XYZ file of C-alpha atoms in Angstrom:
205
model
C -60.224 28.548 119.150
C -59.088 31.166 121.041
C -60.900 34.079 119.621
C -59.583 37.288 121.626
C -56.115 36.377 121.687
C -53.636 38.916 119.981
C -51.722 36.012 118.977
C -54.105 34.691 116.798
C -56.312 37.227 115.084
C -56.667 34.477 112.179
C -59.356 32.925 114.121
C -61.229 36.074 113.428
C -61.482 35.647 110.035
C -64.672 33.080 109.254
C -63.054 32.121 106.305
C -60.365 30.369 108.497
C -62.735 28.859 110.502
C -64.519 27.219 108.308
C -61.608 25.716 106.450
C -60.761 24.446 109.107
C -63.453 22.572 109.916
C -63.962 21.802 106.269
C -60.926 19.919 106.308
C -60.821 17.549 109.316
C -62.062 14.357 108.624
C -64.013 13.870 111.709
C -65.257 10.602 110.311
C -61.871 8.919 110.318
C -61.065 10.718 113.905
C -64.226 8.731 114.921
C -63.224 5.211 113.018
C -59.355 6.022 114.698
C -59.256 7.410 118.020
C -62.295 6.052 119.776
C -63.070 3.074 117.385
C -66.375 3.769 115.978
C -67.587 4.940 119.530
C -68.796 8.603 118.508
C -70.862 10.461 116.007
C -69.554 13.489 114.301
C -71.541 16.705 116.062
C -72.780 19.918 113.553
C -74.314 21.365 116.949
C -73.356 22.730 120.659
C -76.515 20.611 121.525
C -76.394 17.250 121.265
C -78.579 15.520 118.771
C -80.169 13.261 121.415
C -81.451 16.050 122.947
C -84.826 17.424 122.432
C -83.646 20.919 121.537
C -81.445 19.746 118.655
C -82.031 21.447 115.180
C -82.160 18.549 112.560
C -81.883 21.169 109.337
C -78.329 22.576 110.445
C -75.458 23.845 107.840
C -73.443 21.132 107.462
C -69.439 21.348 106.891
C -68.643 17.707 105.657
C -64.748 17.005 105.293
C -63.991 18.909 102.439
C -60.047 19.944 101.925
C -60.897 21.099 98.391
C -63.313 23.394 99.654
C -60.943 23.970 102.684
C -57.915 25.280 100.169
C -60.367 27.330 98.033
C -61.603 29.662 101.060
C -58.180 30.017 102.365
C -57.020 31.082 98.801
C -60.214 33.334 98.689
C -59.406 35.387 101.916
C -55.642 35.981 100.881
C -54.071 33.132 103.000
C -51.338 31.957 100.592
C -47.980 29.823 101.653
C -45.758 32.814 99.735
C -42.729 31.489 101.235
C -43.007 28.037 100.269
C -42.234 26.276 103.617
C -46.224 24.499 103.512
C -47.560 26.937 105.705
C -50.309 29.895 104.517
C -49.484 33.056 105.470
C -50.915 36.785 105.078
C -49.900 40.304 105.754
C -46.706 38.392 107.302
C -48.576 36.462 109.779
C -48.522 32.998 109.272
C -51.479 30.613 109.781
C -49.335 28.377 112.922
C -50.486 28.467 116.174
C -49.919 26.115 119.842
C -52.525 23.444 119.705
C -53.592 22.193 123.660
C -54.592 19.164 125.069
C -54.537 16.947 128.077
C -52.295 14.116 128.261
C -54.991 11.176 127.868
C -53.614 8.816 125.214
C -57.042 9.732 123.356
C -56.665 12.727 123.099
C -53.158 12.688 122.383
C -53.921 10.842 119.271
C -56.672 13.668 118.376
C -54.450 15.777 118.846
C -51.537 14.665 116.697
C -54.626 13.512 113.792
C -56.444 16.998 113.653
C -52.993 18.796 113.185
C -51.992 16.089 110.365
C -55.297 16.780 108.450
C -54.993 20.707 108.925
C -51.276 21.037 107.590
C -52.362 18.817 104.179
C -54.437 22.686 103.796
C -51.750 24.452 104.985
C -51.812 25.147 108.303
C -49.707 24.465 110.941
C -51.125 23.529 114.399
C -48.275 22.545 116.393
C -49.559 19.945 119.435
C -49.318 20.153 123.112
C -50.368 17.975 125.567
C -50.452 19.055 129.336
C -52.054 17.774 132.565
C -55.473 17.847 132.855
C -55.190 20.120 135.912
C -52.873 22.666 133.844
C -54.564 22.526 130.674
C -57.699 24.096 132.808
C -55.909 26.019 135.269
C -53.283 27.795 133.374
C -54.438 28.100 129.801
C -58.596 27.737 129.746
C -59.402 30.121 132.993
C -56.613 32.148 132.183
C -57.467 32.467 128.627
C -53.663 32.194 127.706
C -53.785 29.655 124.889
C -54.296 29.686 120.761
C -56.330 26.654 120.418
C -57.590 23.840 122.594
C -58.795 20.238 122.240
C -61.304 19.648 125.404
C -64.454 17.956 126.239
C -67.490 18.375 128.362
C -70.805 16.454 128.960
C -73.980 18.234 128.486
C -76.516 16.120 130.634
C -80.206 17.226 131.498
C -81.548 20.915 130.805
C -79.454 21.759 127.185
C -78.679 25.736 127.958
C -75.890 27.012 126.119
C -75.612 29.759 128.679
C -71.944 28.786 130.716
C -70.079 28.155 127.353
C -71.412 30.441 125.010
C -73.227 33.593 126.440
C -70.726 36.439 126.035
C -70.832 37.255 129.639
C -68.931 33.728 130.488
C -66.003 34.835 127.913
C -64.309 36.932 130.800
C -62.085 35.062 133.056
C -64.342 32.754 135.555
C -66.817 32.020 132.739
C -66.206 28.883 130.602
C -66.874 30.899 127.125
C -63.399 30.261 126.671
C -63.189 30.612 123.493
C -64.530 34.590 123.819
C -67.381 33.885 121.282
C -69.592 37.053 121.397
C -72.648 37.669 119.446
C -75.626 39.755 120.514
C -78.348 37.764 118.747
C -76.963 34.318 120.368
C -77.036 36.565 123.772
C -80.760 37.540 123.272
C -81.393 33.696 121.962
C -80.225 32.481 125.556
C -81.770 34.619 127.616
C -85.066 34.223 125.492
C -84.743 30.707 126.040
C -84.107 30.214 129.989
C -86.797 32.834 130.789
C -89.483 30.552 129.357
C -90.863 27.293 130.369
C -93.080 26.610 126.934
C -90.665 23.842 126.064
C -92.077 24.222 122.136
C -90.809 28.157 122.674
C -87.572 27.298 123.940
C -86.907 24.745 120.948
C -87.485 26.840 118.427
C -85.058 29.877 120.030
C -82.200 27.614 120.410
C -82.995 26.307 116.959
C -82.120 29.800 116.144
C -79.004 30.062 118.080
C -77.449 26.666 116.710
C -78.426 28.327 113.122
């Protein structure tokens, strides 16, 4: 989600974000698209990995729950036409991809689940090329559906330290907060490995 963009201040909102996790069924996106090959993730650090938080919040699907935050923070469909809107601004935005058949099919799935809540994400799928060159790097998209393999040493640092959120950086998503900052640092200045689990236990919190 992009979180900076002026075209989707929504995204700002944590009620919004939540819903929307609350109501994608990541379990049938698992069963669907990949055929059982996956397990749903509550974490930036994989749970394989020794610096995984067992105790985390957990956001189960939910589209009850989903509807009754939305209603909460003042997103309402006033107009009727099945999406939520609020001080005129409705909850639709572009929703990017590559063109793998994969994650094509997420693509088309997560958009299905979010409009049963009532909001609109309206799917694109590009090259893998342009979906990194012109809209991640560039920072010019609302949402994107992308992957990455976190192998070895687990630091957050290159996707979600605030100083990667500027063009160059892969904190594309412009997530910024100063205790997660501290958290990081804290963490890669240290080589007690029991010191460094329990600071990113923090920052996954």
């Amino acid at each position: 989600l992009n979180l900076q963009s002026p075209d989707t201040p929504f995204f700002q909102d944590r009620a919004v974000r939540q819903a929307l996790l609350y109501g994608l069924d990541r379990e049938r996106l698992i069963a669907q698209a990949v055929s059982d090959q996956g397990v749903v993730a509550d974490s930036p650090i994989p749970a394989n990995s020794w610096a995984y938080a067992p105790d985390l919040p957990q956001f189960p699907y939910d589209p009850i729950k989903a509807t009754q935050l939305l209603d909460e923070a003042g997103w309402i469909d006033r107009d009727a036409d099945g999406v939520r809107d609020k001080d005129g601004i409705p909850l639709r935005f572009v929703f990017l991809s590559n063109d793998d058949p994969v994650r094509r099919q997420l693509l088309e799935q997560i958009s299905t689940d979010w409009r049963v809540i009532g909001i609109q994400a309206v799917p694109q799928s590009v090259s893998f090329a342009g979906l990194v060159s012109d809209f991640l790097a560039t920072r010019r998209f609302d949402a994107a559906l992308v992957t990455w393999s976190i192998t070895g040493d687990p630091d957050p640092f290159p996707l979600w330290h605030s100083s990667q959120s500027s063009e160059g950086g892969q904190n594309y998503s412009g997530w910024i907060n100063d205790e997660a900052d501290t958290l990081i640092q804290d963490a890669r200045s240290t080589v007690d490995r029991s010191k460094r689990e329990l600071l990113y236990a923090r920052f996954q919190r």
